[in-house]
Amino acid sequence: AVIIHISTTPDHLIVEPLNGYLNELQKMELSSFIAELFDLNRELNPYYSQMQKDPIMGNLCRHYYGLRLLGIPDLFEALCWCIIGQQINLNFAYRLKKRLVQAVGEKLDHQGKEYYAFPAPEVISGMSIKDFSQWQYSTSKAAYIIGVAQQMQAGNISKRKLLNMTASEVKHELMKLRGIGNWSAQYVMMKCLRINTAFPSDDVGLQNAIRNIMGLPQKPSLQQLQELDEKWHPWQAYATFYLWHSLIK
């Protein structure tokens, strides 16, 4: 495991390993990881060209110009985060995730600070619902997370397999997992698998952002969302990410 520090100049990301020397192969692997994390290999000019006259996205693209879709490269972490965040507020979801990670995640100490990695499926698959109860997880959340871990450890689902499928096949495969519905599948497609046409149309934040920008008296209708889905193709994931950012005060 490598602890890295990322800083910026106007033109570059500066990535510094803090806990040891990296050989050339490790540097290449780290570079690939950073590129995936920040979606650095995607050319955004076609997105901006398509959206520049869009009544919803035009101003957002100018305001957030250069913003890239921050990802969750690890499939298991992405799936667990979706399950953890269901039907609770975001602050509590962060606390639940922190408790799990600090309890069973891999830990490294560096200069008096503790750093944690998200636990691997093989760590979670042998745990019980009772183990999760001490961290205030509901019975259903615990069961779903353990179930996903067991499916991944058995090799029934993997990032490599999903990346070789079409978007519709990926969605179908993800929704076979207990605890993963349409929203969760679309979120994982956006943030982990980098499927740019993913569009979590039932997301409340997305609907509120569209309502605010369009000045609607209520959330957009299903037909309006379907029309936007088609209009923004093939950039639905980026449109969603920029709309989420418009809600940050």
JSON list of C-alpha atoms in Angstrom, two decimals:
[
{"chain": "A", "resi": 1, "resn": "ALA", "atom": "CA", "xyz": [0.00, 0.00, 0.00]},
{"chain": "A", "resi": 2, "resn": "VAL", "atom": "CA", "xyz": [1.21, 3.48, -0.88]},
{"chain": "A", "resi": 3, "resn": "ILE", "atom": "CA", "xyz": [0.26, 6.76, 0.78]},
{"chain": "A", "resi": 4, "resn": "ILE", "atom": "CA", "xyz": [0.31, 9.60, -1.71]},
{"chain": "A", "resi": 5, "resn": "HIS", "atom": "CA", "xyz": [0.01, 13.37, -1.45]},
{"chain": "A", "resi": 6, "resn": "ILE", "atom": "CA", "xyz": [-1.52, 15.24, -4.38]},
{"chain": "A", "resi": 7, "resn": "SER", "atom": "CA", "xyz": [-1.03, 18.95, -4.94]},
{"chain": "A", "resi": 8, "resn": "THR", "atom": "CA", "xyz": [-1.36, 21.21, -7.97]},
{"chain": "A", "resi": 9, "resn": "THR", "atom": "CA", "xyz": [0.33, 23.86, -10.04]},
{"chain": "A", "resi": 10, "resn": "PRO", "atom": "CA", "xyz": [-1.61, 25.79, -12.72]},
{"chain": "A", "resi": 11, "resn": "ASP", "atom": "CA", "xyz": [-0.59, 23.14, -15.26]},
{"chain": "A", "resi": 12, "resn": "HIS", "atom": "CA", "xyz": [0.09, 19.92, -13.38]},
{"chain": "A", "resi": 13, "resn": "LEU", "atom": "CA", "xyz": [-0.88, 17.51, -10.66]},
{"chain": "A", "resi": 14, "resn": "ILE", "atom": "CA", "xyz": [2.06, 16.74, -8.37]},
{"chain": "A", "resi": 15, "resn": "VAL", "atom": "CA", "xyz": [1.85, 13.23, -6.92]},
{"chain": "A", "resi": 16, "resn": "GLU", "atom": "CA", "xyz": [4.26, 12.38, -4.10]},
{"chain": "A", "resi": 17, "resn": "PRO", "atom": "CA", "xyz": [4.56, 8.95, -2.45]},
{"chain": "A", "resi": 18, "resn": "LEU", "atom": "CA", "xyz": [5.05, 9.48, 1.28]},
{"chain": "A", "resi": 19, "resn": "ASN", "atom": "CA", "xyz": [5.99, 6.04, 2.54]},
{"chain": "A", "resi": 20, "resn": "GLY", "atom": "CA", "xyz": [8.79, 4.76, 0.39]},
{"chain": "A", "resi": 21, "resn": "TYR", "atom": "CA", "xyz": [10.50, 4.66, -2.98]},
{"chain": "A", "resi": 22, "resn": "LEU", "atom": "CA", "xyz": [8.58, 3.57, -6.10]},
{"chain": "A", "resi": 23, "resn": "ASN", "atom": "CA", "xyz": [10.22, 1.75, -8.98]},
{"chain": "A", "resi": 24, "resn": "GLU", "atom": "CA", "xyz": [9.36, 2.58, -12.58]},
{"chain": "A", "resi": 25, "resn": "LEU", "atom": "CA", "xyz": [6.60, -0.05, -12.84]},
{"chain": "A", "resi": 26, "resn": "GLN", "atom": "CA", "xyz": [4.98, 1.19, -9.63]},
{"chain": "A", "resi": 27, "resn": "LYS", "atom": "CA", "xyz": [5.17, 4.78, -10.91]},
{"chain": "A", "resi": 28, "resn": "MET", "atom": "CA", "xyz": [3.36, 3.72, -14.09]},
{"chain": "A", "resi": 29, "resn": "GLU", "atom": "CA", "xyz": [0.68, 1.92, -12.06]},
{"chain": "A", "resi": 30, "resn": "LEU", "atom": "CA", "xyz": [0.25, 4.96, -9.81]},
{"chain": "A", "resi": 31, "resn": "SER", "atom": "CA", "xyz": [0.01, 7.24, -12.83]},
{"chain": "A", "resi": 32, "resn": "SER", "atom": "CA", "xyz": [-2.73, 5.04, -14.30]},
{"chain": "A", "resi": 33, "resn": "PHE", "atom": "CA", "xyz": [-4.59, 5.05, -10.98]},
{"chain": "A", "resi": 34, "resn": "ILE", "atom": "CA", "xyz": [-4.48, 8.86, -10.76]},
{"chain": "A", "resi": 35, "resn": "ALA", "atom": "CA", "xyz": [-5.66, 9.17, -14.36]},
{"chain": "A", "resi": 36, "resn": "GLU", "atom": "CA", "xyz": [-8.61, 6.89, -13.60]},
{"chain": "A", "resi": 37, "resn": "LEU", "atom": "CA", "xyz": [-9.41, 8.63, -10.32]},
{"chain": "A", "resi": 38, "resn": "PHE", "atom": "CA", "xyz": [-9.68, 12.05, -11.98]},
{"chain": "A", "resi": 39, "resn": "ASP", "atom": "CA", "xyz": [-10.83, 10.82, -15.42]},
{"chain": "A", "resi": 40, "resn": "LEU", "atom": "CA", "xyz": [-7.81, 12.56, -16.97]},
{"chain": "A", "resi": 41, "resn": "ASN", "atom": "CA", "xyz": [-7.83, 10.64, -20.24]},
{"chain": "A", "resi": 42, "resn": "ARG", "atom": "CA", "xyz": [-11.25, 11.87, -21.32]},
{"chain": "A", "resi": 43, "resn": "GLU", "atom": "CA", "xyz": [-11.36, 14.68, -23.89]},
{"chain": "A", "resi": 44, "resn": "LEU", "atom": "CA", "xyz": [-13.91, 17.21, -22.62]},
{"chain": "A", "resi": 45, "resn": "ASN", "atom": "CA", "xyz": [-14.00, 19.64, -25.55]},
{"chain": "A", "resi": 46, "resn": "PRO", "atom": "CA", "xyz": [-16.79, 17.67, -27.30]},
{"chain": "A", "resi": 47, "resn": "TYR", "atom": "CA", "xyz": [-18.83, 17.87, -24.08]},
{"chain": "A", "resi": 48, "resn": "TYR", "atom": "CA", "xyz": [-18.42, 21.63, -23.85]},
{"chain": "A", "resi": 49, "resn": "SER", "atom": "CA", "xyz": [-19.15, 22.10, -27.55]},
{"chain": "A", "resi": 50, "resn": "GLN", "atom": "CA", "xyz": [-22.37, 20.11, -27.27]},
{"chain": "A", "resi": 51, "resn": "MET", "atom": "CA", "xyz": [-23.54, 21.87, -24.11]},
{"chain": "A", "resi": 52, "resn": "GLN", "atom": "CA", "xyz": [-22.53, 25.48, -24.80]},
{"chain": "A", "resi": 53, "resn": "LYS", "atom": "CA", "xyz": [-26.00, 26.52, -25.99]},
{"chain": "A", "resi": 54, "resn": "ASP", "atom": "CA", "xyz": [-27.98, 24.18, -23.73]},
{"chain": "A", "resi": 55, "resn": "PRO", "atom": "CA", "xyz": [-30.32, 26.25, -21.48]},
{"chain": "A", "resi": 56, "resn": "ILE", "atom": "CA", "xyz": [-29.55, 24.06, -18.45]},
{"chain": "A", "resi": 57, "resn": "MET", "atom": "CA", "xyz": [-25.94, 23.07, -18.95]},
{"chain": "A", "resi": 58, "resn": "GLY", "atom": "CA", "xyz": [-24.46, 26.06, -20.80]},
{"chain": "A", "resi": 59, "resn": "ASN", "atom": "CA", "xyz": [-23.78, 28.27, -17.77]},
{"chain": "A", "resi": 60, "resn": "LEU", "atom": "CA", "xyz": [-22.74, 25.30, -15.63]},
{"chain": "A", "resi": 61, "resn": "CYS", "atom": "CA", "xyz": [-20.11, 24.25, -18.16]},
{"chain": "A", "resi": 62, "resn": "ARG", "atom": "CA", "xyz": [-18.68, 27.76, -18.21]},
{"chain": "A", "resi": 63, "resn": "HIS", "atom": "CA", "xyz": [-18.74, 28.05, -14.42]},
{"chain": "A", "resi": 64, "resn": "TYR", "atom": "CA", "xyz": [-17.17, 24.62, -13.77]},
{"chain": "A", "resi": 65, "resn": "TYR", "atom": "CA", "xyz": [-14.95, 24.56, -16.85]},
{"chain": "A", "resi": 66, "resn": "GLY", "atom": "CA", "xyz": [-12.27, 21.90, -16.43]},
{"chain": "A", "resi": 67, "resn": "LEU", "atom": "CA", "xyz": [-14.07, 19.99, -13.68]},
{"chain": "A", "resi": 68, "resn": "ARG", "atom": "CA", "xyz": [-13.64, 16.24, -14.12]},
{"chain": "A", "resi": 69, "resn": "LEU", "atom": "CA", "xyz": [-15.77, 13.46, -12.71]},
{"chain": "A", "resi": 70, "resn": "LEU", "atom": "CA", "xyz": [-14.00, 12.25, -9.59]},
{"chain": "A", "resi": 71, "resn": "GLY", "atom": "CA", "xyz": [-14.27, 8.49, -9.45]},
{"chain": "A", "resi": 72, "resn": "ILE", "atom": "CA", "xyz": [-14.20, 5.52, -7.10]},
{"chain": "A", "resi": 73, "resn": "PRO", "atom": "CA", "xyz": [-11.85, 3.10, -8.89]},
{"chain": "A", "resi": 74, "resn": "ASP", "atom": "CA", "xyz": [-12.53, 0.15, -6.58]},
{"chain": "A", "resi": 75, "resn": "LEU", "atom": "CA", "xyz": [-15.77, -1.64, -7.53]},
{"chain": "A", "resi": 76, "resn": "PHE", "atom": "CA", "xyz": [-16.40, -3.10, -4.07]},
{"chain": "A", "resi": 77, "resn": "GLU", "atom": "CA", "xyz": [-16.01, 0.28, -2.40]},
{"chain": "A", "resi": 78, "resn": "ALA", "atom": "CA", "xyz": [-18.33, 1.90, -4.96]},
{"chain": "A", "resi": 79, "resn": "LEU", "atom": "CA", "xyz": [-21.03, -0.73, -4.41]},
{"chain": "A", "resi": 80, "resn": "CYS", "atom": "CA", "xyz": [-20.71, -0.54, -0.63]},
{"chain": "A", "resi": 81, "resn": "TRP", "atom": "CA", "xyz": [-20.91, 3.24, -0.66]},
{"chain": "A", "resi": 82, "resn": "CYS", "atom": "CA", "xyz": [-24.20, 3.05, -2.57]},
{"chain": "A", "resi": 83, "resn": "ILE", "atom": "CA", "xyz": [-25.61, 0.61, -0.02]},
{"chain": "A", "resi": 84, "resn": "ILE", "atom": "CA", "xyz": [-24.33, 2.60, 2.97]},
{"chain": "A", "resi": 85, "resn": "GLY", "atom": "CA", "xyz": [-25.89, 5.82, 1.70]},
{"chain": "A", "resi": 86, "resn": "GLN", "atom": "CA", "xyz": [-29.37, 4.48, 1.02]},
{"chain": "A", "resi": 87, "resn": "GLN", "atom": "CA", "xyz": [-32.21, 6.20, 2.91]},
{"chain": "A", "resi": 88, "resn": "ILE", "atom": "CA", "xyz": [-29.99, 8.12, 5.34]},
{"chain": "A", "resi": 89, "resn": "ASN", "atom": "CA", "xyz": [-28.44, 11.59, 5.27]},
{"chain": "A", "resi": 90, "resn": "LEU", "atom": "CA", "xyz": [-24.96, 12.04, 3.86]},
{"chain": "A", "resi": 91, "resn": "ASN", "atom": "CA", "xyz": [-23.27, 12.94, 7.15]},
{"chain": "A", "resi": 92, "resn": "PHE", "atom": "CA", "xyz": [-24.47, 9.73, 8.80]},
{"chain": "A", "resi": 93, "resn": "ALA", "atom": "CA", "xyz": [-23.43, 7.74, 5.73]},
{"chain": "A", "resi": 94, "resn": "TYR", "atom": "CA", "xyz": [-19.90, 9.14, 6.05]},
{"chain": "A", "resi": 95, "resn": "ARG", "atom": "CA", "xyz": [-19.80, 8.15, 9.72]},
{"chain": "A", "resi": 96, "resn": "LEU", "atom": "CA", "xyz": [-20.93, 4.60, 8.92]},
{"chain": "A", "resi": 97, "resn": "LYS", "atom": "CA", "xyz": [-18.28, 4.23, 6.24]},
{"chain": "A", "resi": 98, "resn": "LYS", "atom": "CA", "xyz": [-15.58, 5.62, 8.53]},
{"chain": "A", "resi": 99, "resn": "ARG", "atom": "CA", "xyz": [-16.48, 3.15, 11.28]},
{"chain": "A", "resi": 100, "resn": "LEU", "atom": "CA", "xyz": [-16.25, 0.20, 8.90]},
{"chain": "A", "resi": 101, "resn": "VAL", "atom": "CA", "xyz": [-12.98, 1.32, 7.36]},
{"chain": "A", "resi": 102, "resn": "GLN", "atom": "CA", "xyz": [-11.28, 2.05, 10.67]},
{"chain": "A", "resi": 103, "resn": "ALA", "atom": "CA", "xyz": [-12.47, -1.24, 12.17]},
{"chain": "A", "resi": 104, "resn": "VAL", "atom": "CA", "xyz": [-11.42, -3.69, 9.45]},
{"chain": "A", "resi": 105, "resn": "GLY", "atom": "CA", "xyz": [-9.61, -1.74, 6.72]},
{"chain": "A", "resi": 106, "resn": "GLU", "atom": "CA", "xyz": [-5.88, -2.01, 6.15]},
{"chain": "A", "resi": 107, "resn": "LYS", "atom": "CA", "xyz": [-4.04, 0.62, 8.22]},
{"chain": "A", "resi": 108, "resn": "LEU", "atom": "CA", "xyz": [-0.71, 2.33, 7.68]},
{"chain": "A", "resi": 109, "resn": "ASP", "atom": "CA", "xyz": [1.00, 4.68, 10.12]},
{"chain": "A", "resi": 110, "resn": "HIS", "atom": "CA", "xyz": [3.04, 7.55, 8.77]},
{"chain": "A", "resi": 111, "resn": "GLN", "atom": "CA", "xyz": [4.60, 10.33, 10.82]},
{"chain": "A", "resi": 112, "resn": "GLY", "atom": "CA", "xyz": [2.10, 9.96, 13.62]},
{"chain": "A", "resi": 113, "resn": "LYS", "atom": "CA", "xyz": [-0.99, 9.76, 11.40]},
{"chain": "A", "resi": 114, "resn": "GLU", "atom": "CA", "xyz": [-3.12, 6.76, 10.56]},
{"chain": "A", "resi": 115, "resn": "TYR", "atom": "CA", "xyz": [-4.23, 6.08, 6.98]},
{"chain": "A", "resi": 116, "resn": "TYR", "atom": "CA", "xyz": [-6.83, 3.47, 6.01]},
{"chain": "A", "resi": 117, "resn": "ALA", "atom": "CA", "xyz": [-7.78, 1.58, 2.86]},
{"chain": "A", "resi": 118, "resn": "PHE", "atom": "CA", "xyz": [-11.30, 0.34, 2.22]},
{"chain": "A", "resi": 119, "resn": "PRO", "atom": "CA", "xyz": [-11.58, -3.32, 3.30]},
{"chain": "A", "resi": 120, "resn": "ALA", "atom": "CA", "xyz": [-11.36, -5.98, 0.61]},
{"chain": "A", "resi": 121, "resn": "PRO", "atom": "CA", "xyz": [-14.27, -8.36, -0.17]},
{"chain": "A", "resi": 122, "resn": "GLU", "atom": "CA", "xyz": [-12.47, -11.30, 1.41]},
{"chain": "A", "resi": 123, "resn": "VAL", "atom": "CA", "xyz": [-12.35, -9.40, 4.73]},
{"chain": "A", "resi": 124, "resn": "ILE", "atom": "CA", "xyz": [-16.08, -8.63, 4.69]},
{"chain": "A", "resi": 125, "resn": "SER", "atom": "CA", "xyz": [-17.40, -11.90, 3.25]},
{"chain": "A", "resi": 126, "resn": "GLY", "atom": "CA", "xyz": [-16.79, -13.87, 6.43]},
{"chain": "A", "resi": 127, "resn": "MET", "atom": "CA", "xyz": [-18.33, -11.32, 8.75]},
{"chain": "A", "resi": 128, "resn": "SER", "atom": "CA", "xyz": [-21.81, -11.51, 10.29]},
{"chain": "A", "resi": 129, "resn": "ILE", "atom": "CA", "xyz": [-24.68, -9.08, 10.54]},
{"chain": "A", "resi": 130, "resn": "LYS", "atom": "CA", "xyz": [-23.97, -8.91, 14.27]},
{"chain": "A", "resi": 131, "resn": "ASP", "atom": "CA", "xyz": [-20.47, -7.60, 13.50]},
{"chain": "A", "resi": 132, "resn": "PHE", "atom": "CA", "xyz": [-22.02, -4.64, 11.65]},
{"chain": "A", "resi": 133, "resn": "SER", "atom": "CA", "xyz": [-24.56, -3.85, 14.36]},
{"chain": "A", "resi": 134, "resn": "GLN", "atom": "CA", "xyz": [-21.83, -2.45, 16.62]},
{"chain": "A", "resi": 135, "resn": "TRP", "atom": "CA", "xyz": [-21.27, 0.28, 14.02]},
{"chain": "A", "resi": 136, "resn": "GLN", "atom": "CA", "xyz": [-25.03, 1.11, 13.79]},
{"chain": "A", "resi": 137, "resn": "TYR", "atom": "CA", "xyz": [-25.59, -0.61, 10.45]},
{"chain": "A", "resi": 138, "resn": "SER", "atom": "CA", "xyz": [-29.13, -1.78, 9.84]},
{"chain": "A", "resi": 139, "resn": "THR", "atom": "CA", "xyz": [-29.69, -5.50, 9.31]},
{"chain": "A", "resi": 140, "resn": "SER", "atom": "CA", "xyz": [-30.46, -4.97, 5.62]},
{"chain": "A", "resi": 141, "resn": "LYS", "atom": "CA", "xyz": [-27.38, -2.81, 4.93]},
{"chain": "A", "resi": 142, "resn": "ALA", "atom": "CA", "xyz": [-25.14, -5.36, 6.63]},
{"chain": "A", "resi": 143, "resn": "ALA", "atom": "CA", "xyz": [-26.71, -8.26, 4.72]},
{"chain": "A", "resi": 144, "resn": "TYR", "atom": "CA", "xyz": [-26.37, -6.45, 1.38]},
{"chain": "A", "resi": 145, "resn": "ILE", "atom": "CA", "xyz": [-22.70, -5.55, 1.95]},
{"chain": "A", "resi": 146, "resn": "ILE", "atom": "CA", "xyz": [-21.80, -9.07, 3.07]},
{"chain": "A", "resi": 147, "resn": "GLY", "atom": "CA", "xyz": [-23.69, -10.48, 0.08]},
{"chain": "A", "resi": 148, "resn": "VAL", "atom": "CA", "xyz": [-21.82, -8.25, -2.39]},
{"chain": "A", "resi": 149, "resn": "ALA", "atom": "CA", "xyz": [-18.52, -9.25, -0.80]},
{"chain": "A", "resi": 150, "resn": "GLN", "atom": "CA", "xyz": [-19.37, -12.93, -1.16]},
{"chain": "A", "resi": 151, "resn": "GLN", "atom": "CA", "xyz": [-20.40, -12.52, -4.80]},
{"chain": "A", "resi": 152, "resn": "MET", "atom": "CA", "xyz": [-17.14, -10.74, -5.59]},
{"chain": "A", "resi": 153, "resn": "GLN", "atom": "CA", "xyz": [-14.98, -13.22, -3.71]},
{"chain": "A", "resi": 154, "resn": "ALA", "atom": "CA", "xyz": [-16.67, -16.06, -5.58]},
{"chain": "A", "resi": 155, "resn": "GLY", "atom": "CA", "xyz": [-15.82, -14.35, -8.87]},
{"chain": "A", "resi": 156, "resn": "ASN", "atom": "CA", "xyz": [-19.45, -13.94, -9.90]},
{"chain": "A", "resi": 157, "resn": "ILE", "atom": "CA", "xyz": [-18.95, -10.23, -10.47]},
{"chain": "A", "resi": 158, "resn": "SER", "atom": "CA", "xyz": [-15.80, -8.21, -11.11]},
{"chain": "A", "resi": 159, "resn": "LYS", "atom": "CA", "xyz": [-14.78, -4.91, -12.60]},
{"chain": "A", "resi": 160, "resn": "ARG", "atom": "CA", "xyz": [-12.91, -6.67, -15.39]},
{"chain": "A", "resi": 161, "resn": "LYS", "atom": "CA", "xyz": [-16.03, -8.62, -16.43]},
{"chain": "A", "resi": 162, "resn": "LEU", "atom": "CA", "xyz": [-18.26, -5.54, -16.30]},
{"chain": "A", "resi": 163, "resn": "LEU", "atom": "CA", "xyz": [-15.89, -3.47, -18.42]},
{"chain": "A", "resi": 164, "resn": "ASN", "atom": "CA", "xyz": [-16.34, -6.00, -21.24]},
{"chain": "A", "resi": 165, "resn": "MET", "atom": "CA", "xyz": [-20.15, -5.58, -21.27]},
{"chain": "A", "resi": 166, "resn": "THR", "atom": "CA", "xyz": [-22.48, -3.05, -22.86]},
{"chain": "A", "resi": 167, "resn": "ALA", "atom": "CA", "xyz": [-24.08, -0.40, -20.65]},
{"chain": "A", "resi": 168, "resn": "SER", "atom": "CA", "xyz": [-27.41, -2.20, -20.57]},
{"chain": "A", "resi": 169, "resn": "GLU", "atom": "CA", "xyz": [-25.71, -5.49, -19.71]},
{"chain": "A", "resi": 170, "resn": "VAL", "atom": "CA", "xyz": [-23.77, -3.82, -16.90]},
{"chain": "A", "resi": 171, "resn": "LYS", "atom": "CA", "xyz": [-26.91, -2.33, -15.41]},
{"chain": "A", "resi": 172, "resn": "HIS", "atom": "CA", "xyz": [-28.68, -5.69, -15.56]},
{"chain": "A", "resi": 173, "resn": "GLU", "atom": "CA", "xyz": [-25.71, -7.47, -13.95]},
{"chain": "A", "resi": 174, "resn": "LEU", "atom": "CA", "xyz": [-25.36, -4.95, -11.14]},
{"chain": "A", "resi": 175, "resn": "MET", "atom": "CA", "xyz": [-29.07, -5.05, -10.34]},
{"chain": "A", "resi": 176, "resn": "LYS", "atom": "CA", "xyz": [-28.84, -8.79, -9.76]},
{"chain": "A", "resi": 177, "resn": "LEU", "atom": "CA", "xyz": [-27.05, -7.91, -6.50]},
{"chain": "A", "resi": 178, "resn": "ARG", "atom": "CA", "xyz": [-29.30, -7.58, -3.46]},
{"chain": "A", "resi": 179, "resn": "GLY", "atom": "CA", "xyz": [-29.37, -3.96, -2.37]},
{"chain": "A", "resi": 180, "resn": "ILE", "atom": "CA", "xyz": [-28.48, -2.55, -5.80]},
{"chain": "A", "resi": 181, "resn": "GLY", "atom": "CA", "xyz": [-31.36, -0.83, -7.58]},
{"chain": "A", "resi": 182, "resn": "ASN", "atom": "CA", "xyz": [-31.45, 1.49, -10.58]},
{"chain": "A", "resi": 183, "resn": "TRP", "atom": "CA", "xyz": [-29.92, 4.49, -8.81]},
{"chain": "A", "resi": 184, "resn": "SER", "atom": "CA", "xyz": [-27.07, 2.48, -7.31]},
{"chain": "A", "resi": 185, "resn": "ALA", "atom": "CA", "xyz": [-26.33, 0.77, -10.63]},
{"chain": "A", "resi": 186, "resn": "GLN", "atom": "CA", "xyz": [-26.22, 4.09, -12.47]},
{"chain": "A", "resi": 187, "resn": "TYR", "atom": "CA", "xyz": [-23.99, 5.60, -9.77]},
{"chain": "A", "resi": 188, "resn": "VAL", "atom": "CA", "xyz": [-21.48, 2.76, -10.01]},
{"chain": "A", "resi": 189, "resn": "MET", "atom": "CA", "xyz": [-21.56, 2.98, -13.80]},
{"chain": "A", "resi": 190, "resn": "MET", "atom": "CA", "xyz": [-20.71, 6.70, -13.53]},
{"chain": "A", "resi": 191, "resn": "LYS", "atom": "CA", "xyz": [-18.15, 6.73, -10.75]},
{"chain": "A", "resi": 192, "resn": "CYS", "atom": "CA", "xyz": [-16.38, 3.38, -11.09]},
{"chain": "A", "resi": 193, "resn": "LEU", "atom": "CA", "xyz": [-16.91, 1.97, -14.57]},
{"chain": "A", "resi": 194, "resn": "ARG", "atom": "CA", "xyz": [-16.81, 5.36, -16.32]},
{"chain": "A", "resi": 195, "resn": "ILE", "atom": "CA", "xyz": [-19.83, 4.69, -18.50]},
{"chain": "A", "resi": 196, "resn": "ASN", "atom": "CA", "xyz": [-20.49, 8.19, -19.74]},
{"chain": "A", "resi": 197, "resn": "THR", "atom": "CA", "xyz": [-24.13, 7.57, -20.69]},
{"chain": "A", "resi": 198, "resn": "ALA", "atom": "CA", "xyz": [-25.12, 6.61, -17.13]},
{"chain": "A", "resi": 199, "resn": "PHE", "atom": "CA", "xyz": [-27.96, 8.84, -15.94]},
{"chain": "A", "resi": 200, "resn": "PRO", "atom": "CA", "xyz": [-29.44, 8.37, -12.44]},
{"chain": "A", "resi": 201, "resn": "SER", "atom": "CA", "xyz": [-32.68, 10.13, -13.34]},
{"chain": "A", "resi": 202, "resn": "ASP", "atom": "CA", "xyz": [-34.35, 9.18, -10.06]},
{"chain": "A", "resi": 203, "resn": "ASP", "atom": "CA", "xyz": [-31.68, 10.99, -8.03]},
{"chain": "A", "resi": 204, "resn": "VAL", "atom": "CA", "xyz": [-33.30, 13.66, -5.83]},
{"chain": "A", "resi": 205, "resn": "GLY", "atom": "CA", "xyz": [-30.28, 15.96, -6.03]},
{"chain": "A", "resi": 206, "resn": "LEU", "atom": "CA", "xyz": [-30.23, 15.81, -9.82]},
{"chain": "A", "resi": 207, "resn": "GLN", "atom": "CA", "xyz": [-33.97, 16.55, -9.95]},
{"chain": "A", "resi": 208, "resn": "ASN", "atom": "CA", "xyz": [-33.64, 19.48, -7.54]},
{"chain": "A", "resi": 209, "resn": "ALA", "atom": "CA", "xyz": [-30.78, 20.99, -9.55]},
{"chain": "A", "resi": 210, "resn": "ILE", "atom": "CA", "xyz": [-32.80, 20.78, -12.78]},
{"chain": "A", "resi": 211, "resn": "ARG", "atom": "CA", "xyz": [-35.83, 22.26, -11.03]},
{"chain": "A", "resi": 212, "resn": "ASN", "atom": "CA", "xyz": [-33.75, 25.17, -9.67]},
{"chain": "A", "resi": 213, "resn": "ILE", "atom": "CA", "xyz": [-32.12, 26.02, -12.99]},
{"chain": "A", "resi": 214, "resn": "MET", "atom": "CA", "xyz": [-35.34, 25.68, -15.02]},
{"chain": "A", "resi": 215, "resn": "GLY", "atom": "CA", "xyz": [-37.42, 27.52, -12.40]},
{"chain": "A", "resi": 216, "resn": "LEU", "atom": "CA", "xyz": [-39.94, 24.70, -12.20]},
{"chain": "A", "resi": 217, "resn": "PRO", "atom": "CA", "xyz": [-42.62, 24.75, -9.47]},
{"chain": "A", "resi": 218, "resn": "GLN", "atom": "CA", "xyz": [-41.95, 21.06, -8.80]},
{"chain": "A", "resi": 219, "resn": "LYS", "atom": "CA", "xyz": [-39.46, 18.37, -9.73]},
{"chain": "A", "resi": 220, "resn": "PRO", "atom": "CA", "xyz": [-39.15, 17.56, -13.45]},
{"chain": "A", "resi": 221, "resn": "SER", "atom": "CA", "xyz": [-41.53, 14.98, -14.83]},
{"chain": "A", "resi": 222, "resn": "LEU", "atom": "CA", "xyz": [-40.47, 11.55, -16.07]},
{"chain": "A", "resi": 223, "resn": "GLN", "atom": "CA", "xyz": [-41.00, 12.75, -19.64]},
{"chain": "A", "resi": 224, "resn": "GLN", "atom": "CA", "xyz": [-38.81, 15.82, -19.08]},
{"chain": "A", "resi": 225, "resn": "LEU", "atom": "CA", "xyz": [-36.06, 13.64, -17.62]},
{"chain": "A", "resi": 226, "resn": "GLN", "atom": "CA", "xyz": [-36.27, 11.24, -20.55]},
{"chain": "A", "resi": 227, "resn": "GLU", "atom": "CA", "xyz": [-35.98, 14.16, -22.97]},
{"chain": "A", "resi": 228, "resn": "LEU", "atom": "CA", "xyz": [-32.89, 15.47, -21.15]},
{"chain": "A", "resi": 229, "resn": "ASP", "atom": "CA", "xyz": [-31.40, 11.97, -21.12]},
{"chain": "A", "resi": 230, "resn": "GLU", "atom": "CA", "xyz": [-31.68, 11.87, -24.92]},
{"chain": "A", "resi": 231, "resn": "LYS", "atom": "CA", "xyz": [-30.60, 15.48, -25.39]},
{"chain": "A", "resi": 232, "resn": "TRP", "atom": "CA", "xyz": [-27.43, 15.13, -23.32]},
{"chain": "A", "resi": 233, "resn": "HIS", "atom": "CA", "xyz": [-26.36, 11.81, -24.86]},
{"chain": "A", "resi": 234, "resn": "PRO", "atom": "CA", "xyz": [-23.53, 10.69, -24.68]},
{"chain": "A", "resi": 235, "resn": "TRP", "atom": "CA", "xyz": [-22.59, 13.02, -21.78]},
{"chain": "A", "resi": 236, "resn": "GLN", "atom": "CA", "xyz": [-25.29, 12.21, -19.23]},
{"chain": "A", "resi": 237, "resn": "ALA", "atom": "CA", "xyz": [-22.81, 11.28, -16.49]},
{"chain": "A", "resi": 238, "resn": "TYR", "atom": "CA", "xyz": [-20.92, 14.56, -16.79]},
{"chain": "A", "resi": 239, "resn": "ALA", "atom": "CA", "xyz": [-24.15, 16.55, -16.96]},
{"chain": "A", "resi": 240, "resn": "THR", "atom": "CA", "xyz": [-25.27, 14.85, -13.74]},
{"chain": "A", "resi": 241, "resn": "PHE", "atom": "CA", "xyz": [-21.94, 15.57, -12.02]},
{"chain": "A", "resi": 242, "resn": "TYR", "atom": "CA", "xyz": [-22.06, 19.26, -12.95]},
{"chain": "A", "resi": 243, "resn": "LEU", "atom": "CA", "xyz": [-25.68, 19.51, -11.80]},
{"chain": "A", "resi": 244, "resn": "TRP", "atom": "CA", "xyz": [-24.75, 17.96, -8.45]},
{"chain": "A", "resi": 245, "resn": "HIS", "atom": "CA", "xyz": [-22.03, 20.59, -8.07]},
{"chain": "A", "resi": 246, "resn": "SER", "atom": "CA", "xyz": [-24.55, 23.37, -8.67]},
{"chain": "A", "resi": 247, "resn": "LEU", "atom": "CA", "xyz": [-26.18, 22.38, -5.36]},
{"chain": "A", "resi": 248, "resn": "ILE", "atom": "CA", "xyz": [-23.01, 23.01, -3.33]},
{"chain": "A", "resi": 249, "resn": "LYS", "atom": "CA", "xyz": [-23.25, 26.31, -1.50]}
]
